[in-house]
Coordinates of C-alpha atoms in Angstrom, one line a residue:
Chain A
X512 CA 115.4 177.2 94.1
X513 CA 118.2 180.1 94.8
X514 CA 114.9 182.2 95.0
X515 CA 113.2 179.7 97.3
X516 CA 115.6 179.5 100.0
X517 CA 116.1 183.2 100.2
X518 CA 112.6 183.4 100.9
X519 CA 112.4 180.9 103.4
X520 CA 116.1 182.3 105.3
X521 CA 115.1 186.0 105.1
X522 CA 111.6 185.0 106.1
X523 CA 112.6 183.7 109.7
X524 CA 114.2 186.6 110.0
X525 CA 111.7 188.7 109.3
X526 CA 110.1 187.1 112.3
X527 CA 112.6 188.1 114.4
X528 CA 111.8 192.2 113.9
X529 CA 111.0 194.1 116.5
X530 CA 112.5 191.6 119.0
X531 CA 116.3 191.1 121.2
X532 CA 118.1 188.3 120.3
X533 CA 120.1 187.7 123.8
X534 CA 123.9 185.9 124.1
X535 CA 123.3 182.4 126.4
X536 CA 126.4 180.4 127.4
X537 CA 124.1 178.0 129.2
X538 CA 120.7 176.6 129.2
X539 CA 119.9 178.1 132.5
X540 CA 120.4 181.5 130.9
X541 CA 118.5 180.8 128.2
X542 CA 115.2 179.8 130.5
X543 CA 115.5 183.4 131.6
X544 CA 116.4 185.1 128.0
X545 CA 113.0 183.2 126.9
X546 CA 111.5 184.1 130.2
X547 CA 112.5 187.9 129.5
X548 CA 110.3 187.4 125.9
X549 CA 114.0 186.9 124.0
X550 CA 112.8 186.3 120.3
X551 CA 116.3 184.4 119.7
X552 CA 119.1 182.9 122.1
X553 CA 122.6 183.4 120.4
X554 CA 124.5 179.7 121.6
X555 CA 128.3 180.5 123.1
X556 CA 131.0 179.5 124.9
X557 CA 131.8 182.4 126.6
X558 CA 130.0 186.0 126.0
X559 CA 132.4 188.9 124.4
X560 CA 133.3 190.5 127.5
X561 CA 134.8 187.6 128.8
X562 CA 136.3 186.4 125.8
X563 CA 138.2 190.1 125.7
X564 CA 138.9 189.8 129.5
X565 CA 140.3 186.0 129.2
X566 CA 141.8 186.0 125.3
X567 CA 142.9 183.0 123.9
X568 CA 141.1 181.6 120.8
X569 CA 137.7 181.7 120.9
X570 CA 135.7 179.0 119.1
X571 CA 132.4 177.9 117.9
X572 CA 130.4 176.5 121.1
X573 CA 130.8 172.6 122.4
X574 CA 127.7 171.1 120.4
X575 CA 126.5 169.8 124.1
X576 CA 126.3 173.0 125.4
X577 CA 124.2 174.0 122.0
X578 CA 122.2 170.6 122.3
X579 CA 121.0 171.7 125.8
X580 CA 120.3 175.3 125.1
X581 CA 118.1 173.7 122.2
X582 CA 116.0 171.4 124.4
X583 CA 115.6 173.8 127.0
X584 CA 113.9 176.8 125.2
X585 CA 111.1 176.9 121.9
X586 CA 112.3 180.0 120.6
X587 CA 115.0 179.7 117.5
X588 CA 118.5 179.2 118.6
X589 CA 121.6 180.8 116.8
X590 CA 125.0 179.9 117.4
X591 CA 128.5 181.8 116.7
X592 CA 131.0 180.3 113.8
X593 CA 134.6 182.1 113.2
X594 CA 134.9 184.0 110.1
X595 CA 135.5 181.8 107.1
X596 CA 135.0 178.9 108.9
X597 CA 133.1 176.6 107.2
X598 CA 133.4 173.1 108.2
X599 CA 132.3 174.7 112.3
X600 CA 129.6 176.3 110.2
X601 CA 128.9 172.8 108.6
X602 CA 128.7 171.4 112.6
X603 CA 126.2 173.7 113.2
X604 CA 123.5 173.4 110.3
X605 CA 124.0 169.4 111.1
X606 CA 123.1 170.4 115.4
X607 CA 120.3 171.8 113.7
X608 CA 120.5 175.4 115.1
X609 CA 118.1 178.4 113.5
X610 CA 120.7 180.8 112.5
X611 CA 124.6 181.1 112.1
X612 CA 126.3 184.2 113.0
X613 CA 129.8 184.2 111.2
X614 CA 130.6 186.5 113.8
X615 CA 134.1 188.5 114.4
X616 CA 133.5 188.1 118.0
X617 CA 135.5 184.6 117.2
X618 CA 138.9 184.6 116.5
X619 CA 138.8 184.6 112.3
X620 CA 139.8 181.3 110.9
X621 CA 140.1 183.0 107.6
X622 CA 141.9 186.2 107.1
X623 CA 140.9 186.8 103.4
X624 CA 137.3 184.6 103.0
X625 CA 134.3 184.4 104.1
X626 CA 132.0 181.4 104.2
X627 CA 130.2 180.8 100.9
X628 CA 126.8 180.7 102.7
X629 CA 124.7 179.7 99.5
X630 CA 126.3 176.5 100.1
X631 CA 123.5 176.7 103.2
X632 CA 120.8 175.5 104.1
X633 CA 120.8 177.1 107.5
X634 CA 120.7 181.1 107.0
X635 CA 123.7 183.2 108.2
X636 CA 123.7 186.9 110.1
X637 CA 126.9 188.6 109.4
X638 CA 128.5 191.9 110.9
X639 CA 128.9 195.2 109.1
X640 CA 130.2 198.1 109.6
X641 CA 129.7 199.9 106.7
X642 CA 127.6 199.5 103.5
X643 CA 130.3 198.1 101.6
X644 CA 130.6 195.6 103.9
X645 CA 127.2 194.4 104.4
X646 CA 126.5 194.2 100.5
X647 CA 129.7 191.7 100.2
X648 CA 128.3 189.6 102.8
X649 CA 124.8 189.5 101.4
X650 CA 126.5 188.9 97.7
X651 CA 128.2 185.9 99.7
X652 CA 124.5 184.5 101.0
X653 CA 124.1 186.2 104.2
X654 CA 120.5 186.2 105.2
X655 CA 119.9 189.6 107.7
X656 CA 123.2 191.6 108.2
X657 CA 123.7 193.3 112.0
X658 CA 126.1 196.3 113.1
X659 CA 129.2 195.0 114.3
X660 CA 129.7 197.6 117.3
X661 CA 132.3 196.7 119.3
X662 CA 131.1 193.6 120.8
X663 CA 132.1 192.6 125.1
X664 CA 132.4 196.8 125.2
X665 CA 129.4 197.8 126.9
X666 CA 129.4 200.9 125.1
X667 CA 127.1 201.5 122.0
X668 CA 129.2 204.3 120.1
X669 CA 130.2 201.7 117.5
X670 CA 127.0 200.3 116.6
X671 CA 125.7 204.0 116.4
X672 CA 128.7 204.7 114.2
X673 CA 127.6 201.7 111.7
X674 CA 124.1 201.7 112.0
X675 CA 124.9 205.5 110.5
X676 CA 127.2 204.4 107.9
X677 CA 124.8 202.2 106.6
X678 CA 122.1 204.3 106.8
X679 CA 123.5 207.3 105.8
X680 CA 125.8 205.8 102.9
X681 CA 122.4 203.5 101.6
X682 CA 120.3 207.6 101.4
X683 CA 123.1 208.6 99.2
X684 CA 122.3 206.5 96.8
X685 CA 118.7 207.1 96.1
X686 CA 119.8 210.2 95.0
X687 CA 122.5 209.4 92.3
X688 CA 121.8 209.2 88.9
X689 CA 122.1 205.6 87.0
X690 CA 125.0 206.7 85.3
X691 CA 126.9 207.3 88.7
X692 CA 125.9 203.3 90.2
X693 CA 128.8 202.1 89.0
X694 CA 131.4 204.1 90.3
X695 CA 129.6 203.6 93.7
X696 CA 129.6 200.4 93.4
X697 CA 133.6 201.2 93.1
X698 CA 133.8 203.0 95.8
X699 CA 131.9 200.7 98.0
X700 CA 134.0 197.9 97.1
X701 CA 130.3 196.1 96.8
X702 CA 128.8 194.3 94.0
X703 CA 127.1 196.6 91.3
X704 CA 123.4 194.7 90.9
X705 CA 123.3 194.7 95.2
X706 CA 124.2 198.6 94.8
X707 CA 122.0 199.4 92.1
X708 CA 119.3 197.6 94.0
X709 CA 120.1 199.6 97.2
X710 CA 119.5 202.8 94.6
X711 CA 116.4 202.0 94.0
X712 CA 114.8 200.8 97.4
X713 CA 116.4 203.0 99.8
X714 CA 116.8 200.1 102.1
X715 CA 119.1 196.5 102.4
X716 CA 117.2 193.6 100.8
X717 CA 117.7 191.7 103.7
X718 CA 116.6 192.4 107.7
X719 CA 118.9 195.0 109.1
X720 CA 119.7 194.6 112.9
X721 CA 121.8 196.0 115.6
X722 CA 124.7 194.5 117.6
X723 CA 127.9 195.1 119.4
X724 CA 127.9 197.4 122.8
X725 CA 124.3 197.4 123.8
X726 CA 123.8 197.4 127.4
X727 CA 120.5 199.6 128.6
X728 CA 117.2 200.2 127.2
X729 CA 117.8 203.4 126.0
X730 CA 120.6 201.7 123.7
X731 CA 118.3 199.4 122.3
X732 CA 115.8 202.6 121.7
X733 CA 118.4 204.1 120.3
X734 CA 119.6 201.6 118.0
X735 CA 115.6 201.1 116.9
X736 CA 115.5 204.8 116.2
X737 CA 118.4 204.8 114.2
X738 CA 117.1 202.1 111.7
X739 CA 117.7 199.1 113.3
X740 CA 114.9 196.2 112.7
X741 CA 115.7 194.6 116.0
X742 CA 119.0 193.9 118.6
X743 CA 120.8 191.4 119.9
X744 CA 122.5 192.1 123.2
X745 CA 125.3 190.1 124.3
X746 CA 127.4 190.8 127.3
X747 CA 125.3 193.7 128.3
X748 CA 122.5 191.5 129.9
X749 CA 124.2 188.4 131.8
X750 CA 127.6 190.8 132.6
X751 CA 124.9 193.1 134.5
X752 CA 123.5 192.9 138.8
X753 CA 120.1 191.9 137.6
X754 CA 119.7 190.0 134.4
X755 CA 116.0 188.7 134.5
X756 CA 114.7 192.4 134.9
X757 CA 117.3 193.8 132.5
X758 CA 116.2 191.7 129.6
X759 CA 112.6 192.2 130.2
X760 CA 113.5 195.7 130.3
X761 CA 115.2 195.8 127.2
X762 CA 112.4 193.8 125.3
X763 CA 109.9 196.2 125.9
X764 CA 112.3 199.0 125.1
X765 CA 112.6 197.4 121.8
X766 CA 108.9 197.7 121.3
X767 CA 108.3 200.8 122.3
X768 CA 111.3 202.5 121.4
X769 CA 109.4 205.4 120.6
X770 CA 107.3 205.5 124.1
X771 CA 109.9 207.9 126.3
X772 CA 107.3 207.5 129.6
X773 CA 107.7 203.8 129.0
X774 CA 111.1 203.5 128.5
X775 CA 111.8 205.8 131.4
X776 CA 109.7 203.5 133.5
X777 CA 111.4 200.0 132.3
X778 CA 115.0 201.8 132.9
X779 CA 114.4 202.5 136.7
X780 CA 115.8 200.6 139.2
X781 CA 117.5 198.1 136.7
X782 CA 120.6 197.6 139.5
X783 CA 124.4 197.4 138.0
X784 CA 124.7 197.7 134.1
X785 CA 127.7 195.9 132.9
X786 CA 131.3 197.8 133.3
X787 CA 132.0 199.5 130.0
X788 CA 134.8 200.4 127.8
X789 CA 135.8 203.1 126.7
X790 CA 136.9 202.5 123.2
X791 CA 139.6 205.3 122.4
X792 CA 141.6 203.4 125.2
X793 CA 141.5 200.2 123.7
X794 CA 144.3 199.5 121.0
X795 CA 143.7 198.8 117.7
X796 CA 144.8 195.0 118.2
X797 CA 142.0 194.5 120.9
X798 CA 139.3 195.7 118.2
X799 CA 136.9 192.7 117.1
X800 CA 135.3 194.7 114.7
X801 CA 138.7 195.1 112.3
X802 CA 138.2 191.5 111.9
X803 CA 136.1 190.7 108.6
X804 CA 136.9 191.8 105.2
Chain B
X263 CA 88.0 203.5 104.4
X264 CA 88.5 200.5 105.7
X265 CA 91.8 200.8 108.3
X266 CA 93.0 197.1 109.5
X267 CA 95.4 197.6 113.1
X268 CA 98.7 195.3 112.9
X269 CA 99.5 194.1 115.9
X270 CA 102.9 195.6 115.6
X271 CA 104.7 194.1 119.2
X272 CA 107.0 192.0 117.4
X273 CA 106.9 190.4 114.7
X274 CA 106.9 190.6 110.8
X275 CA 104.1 193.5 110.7
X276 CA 105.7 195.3 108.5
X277 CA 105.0 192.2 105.4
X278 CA 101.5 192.6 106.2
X279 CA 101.4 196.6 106.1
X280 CA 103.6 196.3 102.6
X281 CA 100.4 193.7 101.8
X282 CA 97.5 195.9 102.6
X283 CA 99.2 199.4 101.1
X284 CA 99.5 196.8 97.8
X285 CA 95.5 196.0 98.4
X286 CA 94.8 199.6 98.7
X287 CA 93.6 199.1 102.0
X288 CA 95.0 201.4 104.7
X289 CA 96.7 199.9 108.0
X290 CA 97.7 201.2 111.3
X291 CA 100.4 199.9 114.0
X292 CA 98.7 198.8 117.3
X293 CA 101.1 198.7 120.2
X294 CA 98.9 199.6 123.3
X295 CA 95.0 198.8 123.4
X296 CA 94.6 202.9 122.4
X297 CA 95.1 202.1 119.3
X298 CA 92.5 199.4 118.7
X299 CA 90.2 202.4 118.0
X300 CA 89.4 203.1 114.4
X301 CA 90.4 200.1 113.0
X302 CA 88.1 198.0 111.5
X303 CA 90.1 194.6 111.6
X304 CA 92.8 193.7 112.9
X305 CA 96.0 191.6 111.6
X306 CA 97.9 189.4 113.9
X307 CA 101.7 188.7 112.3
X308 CA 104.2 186.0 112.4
X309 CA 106.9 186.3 115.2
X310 CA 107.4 184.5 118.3
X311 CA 104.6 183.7 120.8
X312 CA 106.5 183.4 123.5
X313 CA 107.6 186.9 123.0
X314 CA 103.9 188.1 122.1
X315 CA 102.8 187.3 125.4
X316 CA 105.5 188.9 127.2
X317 CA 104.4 192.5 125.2
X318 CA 100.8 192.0 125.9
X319 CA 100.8 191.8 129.4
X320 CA 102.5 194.8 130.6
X321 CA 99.9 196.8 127.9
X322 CA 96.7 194.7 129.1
X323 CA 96.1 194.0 125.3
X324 CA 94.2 190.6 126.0
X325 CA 91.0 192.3 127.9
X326 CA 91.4 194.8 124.6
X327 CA 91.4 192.2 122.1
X328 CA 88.5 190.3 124.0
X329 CA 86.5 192.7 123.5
X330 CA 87.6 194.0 120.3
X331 CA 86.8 190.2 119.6
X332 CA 83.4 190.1 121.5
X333 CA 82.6 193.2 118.9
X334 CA 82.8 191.4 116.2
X335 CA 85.8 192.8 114.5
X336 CA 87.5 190.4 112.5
X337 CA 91.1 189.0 113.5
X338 CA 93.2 186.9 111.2
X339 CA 96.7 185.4 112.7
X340 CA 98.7 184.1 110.6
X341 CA 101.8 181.6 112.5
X342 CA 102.5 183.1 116.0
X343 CA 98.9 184.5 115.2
X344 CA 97.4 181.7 115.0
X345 CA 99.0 180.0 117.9
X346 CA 98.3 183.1 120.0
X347 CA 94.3 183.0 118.4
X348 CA 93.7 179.3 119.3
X349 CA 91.6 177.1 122.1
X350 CA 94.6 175.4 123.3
X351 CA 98.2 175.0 122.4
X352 CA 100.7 172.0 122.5
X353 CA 102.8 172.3 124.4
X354 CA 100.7 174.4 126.3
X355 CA 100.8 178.1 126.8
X356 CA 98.2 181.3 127.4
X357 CA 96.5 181.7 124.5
X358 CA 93.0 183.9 123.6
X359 CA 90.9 181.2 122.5
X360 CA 89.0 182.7 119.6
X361 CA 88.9 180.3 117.5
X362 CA 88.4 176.2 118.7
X363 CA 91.5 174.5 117.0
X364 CA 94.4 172.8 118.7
X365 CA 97.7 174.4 117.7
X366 CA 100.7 172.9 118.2
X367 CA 104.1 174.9 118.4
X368 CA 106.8 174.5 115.9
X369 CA 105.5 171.0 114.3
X370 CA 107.3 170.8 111.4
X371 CA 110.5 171.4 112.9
X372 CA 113.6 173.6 113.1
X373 CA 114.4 176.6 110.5
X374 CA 115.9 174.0 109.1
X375 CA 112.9 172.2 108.2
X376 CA 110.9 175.7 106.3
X377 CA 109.5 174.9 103.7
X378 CA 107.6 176.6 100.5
X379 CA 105.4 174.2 98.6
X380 CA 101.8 174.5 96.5
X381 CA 98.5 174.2 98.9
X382 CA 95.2 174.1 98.0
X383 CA 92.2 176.0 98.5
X384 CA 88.9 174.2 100.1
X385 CA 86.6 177.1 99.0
X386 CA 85.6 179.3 96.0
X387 CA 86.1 182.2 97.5
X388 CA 90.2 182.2 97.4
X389 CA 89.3 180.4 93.8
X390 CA 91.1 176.4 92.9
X391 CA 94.3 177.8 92.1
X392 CA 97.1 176.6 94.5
X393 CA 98.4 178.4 96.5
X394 CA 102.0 179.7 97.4
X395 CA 102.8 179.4 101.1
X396 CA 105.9 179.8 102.8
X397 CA 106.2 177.8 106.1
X398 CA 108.5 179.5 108.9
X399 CA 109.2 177.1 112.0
X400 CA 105.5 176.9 111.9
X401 CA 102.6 175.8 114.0
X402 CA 100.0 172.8 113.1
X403 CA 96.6 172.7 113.7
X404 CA 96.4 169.3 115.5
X405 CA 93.0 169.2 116.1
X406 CA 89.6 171.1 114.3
X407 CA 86.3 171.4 116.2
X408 CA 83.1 171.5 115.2
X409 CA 82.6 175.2 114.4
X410 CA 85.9 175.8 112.6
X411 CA 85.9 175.4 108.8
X412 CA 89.0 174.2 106.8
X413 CA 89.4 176.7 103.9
X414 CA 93.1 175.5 102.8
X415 CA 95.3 172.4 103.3
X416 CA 99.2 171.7 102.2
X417 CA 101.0 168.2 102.4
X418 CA 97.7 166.8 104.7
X419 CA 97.2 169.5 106.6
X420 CA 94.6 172.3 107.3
X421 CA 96.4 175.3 107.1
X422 CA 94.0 177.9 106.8
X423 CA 90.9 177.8 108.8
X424 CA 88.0 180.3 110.1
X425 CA 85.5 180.5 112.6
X426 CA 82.8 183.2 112.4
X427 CA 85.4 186.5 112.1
X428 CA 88.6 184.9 113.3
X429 CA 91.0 183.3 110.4
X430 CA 94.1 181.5 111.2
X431 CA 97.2 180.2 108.9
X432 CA 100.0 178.4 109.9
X433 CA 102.2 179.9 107.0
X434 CA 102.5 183.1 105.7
X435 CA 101.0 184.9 103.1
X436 CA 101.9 188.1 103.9
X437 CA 105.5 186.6 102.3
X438 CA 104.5 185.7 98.6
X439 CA 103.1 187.1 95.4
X440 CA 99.8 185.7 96.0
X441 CA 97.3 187.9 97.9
X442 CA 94.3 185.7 98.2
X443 CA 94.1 185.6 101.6
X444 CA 94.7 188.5 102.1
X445 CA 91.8 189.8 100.1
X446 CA 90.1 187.5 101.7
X447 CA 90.1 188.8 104.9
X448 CA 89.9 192.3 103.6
X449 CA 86.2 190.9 102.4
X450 CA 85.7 189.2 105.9
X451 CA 85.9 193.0 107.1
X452 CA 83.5 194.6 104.3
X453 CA 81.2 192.1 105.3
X454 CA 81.3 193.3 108.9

């Protein structure tokens, strides 16, 4: 049964490779994210940037607002619960939605826990920013694990930064010795058998995606270069001068992140890209990607 | 050798490739029309359609798979593949038209309704056995016309069908143990 439903919650995501899962706050937005070829719309009340611009406590979505986005497009629909929120989490599967992303990008509800998501029938993404990190998340149920990056920043150093952590950290280990697993597993602060498993494939059993600061479609060939199986864009498409072309931009960059000609074509004339941050200036307090443990 | 192209625009291509390299058989990426040379089959994977056919346009890939089609090279789609392969599609959408079912788009439901159950095969060639299949969001054939023959059904359902070289499933083999279909299609192509 365990068996059966890992199949079926890695399985959609397996689906979603080689595709950009876009951030909607309304069902207009998602008509244009589907229009754009979006493989997934990600259901929210507010995207990053303007949840770090406004502050105050951001929630799971209003379930109309997630009803709507439902009806209006045929492509799976995710939706944002805080961390270690379970009973929003519970909302969600009953709304019906594709995917749950226990995301950071929420204020936590749960400063030591995450949600049990075996308890699921609906899979669950979860932020990473390190190896460590996305082996206890996958030991707790999660179904594909994404970069956290530092989501509503419109810069992509931070997913870059994980995406290598994982990567790099996940090459280490095919080269240590049996004998040497378990002190890994130690210093990973991840459970041995995920570890051990990592050893021996080279590669997270679950989809590996990218997320947090992506904003061109150079990012999103970068990000696809660097390992990632996909990328969600949040802010960077609907905080930009010309969304529709944007997104269809960045969807074919995430096809053909390897095609330079093409991705110099799909990247001209693309209008404003959204304001970024520059993250050294932002204090530690204003991170979202601390948040998760 | 045998080479089978994987439509590799988006989608769970990488399954498939996994499948074939397990078969023995070797598999290439196609992205542009290009790469439709050499390959003696071609694989069309799971994903969205809606996506598909956003990232065949800009590319022209449908003239190339019409006439990779009018060839005679064999094609098998398997969920998104097989929406993208049929005569019509509910609701409707572009779609090739290469085979002369009806498919309609996500009928069993949300992710929330995948399944995995036991089908069963309508021919000798995959053997009695049942069959594993793993059902993703997925497609149903609503309607069968003359022409198309029924070689597996699950819960009431064809799920697997072919017509001449073209051989659509709604689920997904490419995510089980069982490689039937697979080898299958891999005999389709030696028989081409």
């Amino acid at each position: 049964m365990a068996e059966t439903q890992f199949t079926l919650k890695t399985g959609l995501a397996e689906m979603l490779k080689g595709g950009v899962i876009m951030d909607v706050t309304t069902a207009d937005q998602a008509k244009i994210a589907e229009d754009a070829g979006a493989v997934a719309v990600m259901a929210l009340e507010r995207v990053p940037a303007d949840i770090r611009a406004q502050g105050g406590i951001a929630r799971m979505a209003d379930p109309t607002k997630i009803r709507e986005i439902m009806e209006a497009v045929s492509i799976p629909v995710m939706a944002k619960a805080r961390i270690g929120h379970f009973a929003e989490a519970q909302i969600l599967q009953a709304l019906g939605v594709d995917y749950v992303d226990e995301s950071e990008v929420l204020t936590p509800a749960d400063e030591a826990h995450h949600i049990d998501k075996f308890a699921f029938c609906v899979p669950f993404v979860c932020g990473a920013r390190n190896l460590g990190e996305a082996l206890r998340r996958i030991a707790e149920g999660a179904a594909m694990i994404r970069t956290k990056g530092e989501a509503g920043s419109g810069n992509v150093v931070e997913a870059v930064r994980h995406m290598r952590a994982v990567q790099g950290s996940m090459r280490k280990l095919t080269i240590l010795g049996d004998e040497e697993l378990m002190a890994a597993a130690k210093d990973h602060e991840a459970p041995y058998e995920l570890v051990k498993m990592v050893a021996q494939t080279g590669k997270l059993p679950v989809p590996n995606f990218a997320a947090g600061g992506v904003a061109t479609p150079s990012d999103a060939s970068l990000m696809m270069q660097l390992g990632a199986e996909s990328v969600f864009v949040g802010s960077g498409i609907f905080k930009s001068g010309d969304p529709q072309r944007r997104a269809h931009a960045i969807v074919q960059a995430t096809t053909h992140y390897l095609d330079a000609d093409l991705l110099a074509r799909v990247s001209e004339d693309l209008g404003e890209a959204m304001v970024g941050i520059d993250i050294s200036r932002l204090d530690d307090s204003e991170l979202l990607q601390t948040r998760g443990w | 050798m045998t080479c089978v192209g994987l439509l590799a625009l988006q989608g769970d291509f990488a399954a498939h490739e996994k499948v074939l390299g397990e078969l023995g058989a070797e598999s290439k990426p196609v992205k542009k029309p290009a790469d439709l040379a050499g390959v003696q089959g071609l694989i069309i994977p799971g994903g969205e359609s809606t996506t598909l056919l956003k990232l065949m346009a800009p590319v022209a890939m449908r003239p190339a798979l019409e006439q990779f089609h009018a060839q005679g090279r064999p094609i098998f789609g398997t969920c998104a593949g097989l929406i993208l392969l049929a005569q019509e599609t509910l609701p409707p959408q572009e779609s090739l038209g290469f085979i002369d079912i009806v498919a309609r788009r996500n009928a069993y439901g949300r992710q929330i309704d995948s399944f995995l159950a036991l089908g069963t095969p309508l021919t000798d060639d995959l053997s009695a056995e049942p069959l594993e299949m793993v059902f993703i969001r997925a497609p149903k054939i609503a309607q069968i016309n003359p022409g198309v023959t029924p070689l597996a059904e699950c819960r009431g359902e064809v799920v697997l069908a072919r017509q001449g070289g073209v051989l659509v499933s709604s689920f997904h083999p490419e995510l089980t143990q069982d490689r039937r279909v697979h080898q299958y299609f891999l005999k389709m192509l030696a028989a081409g």
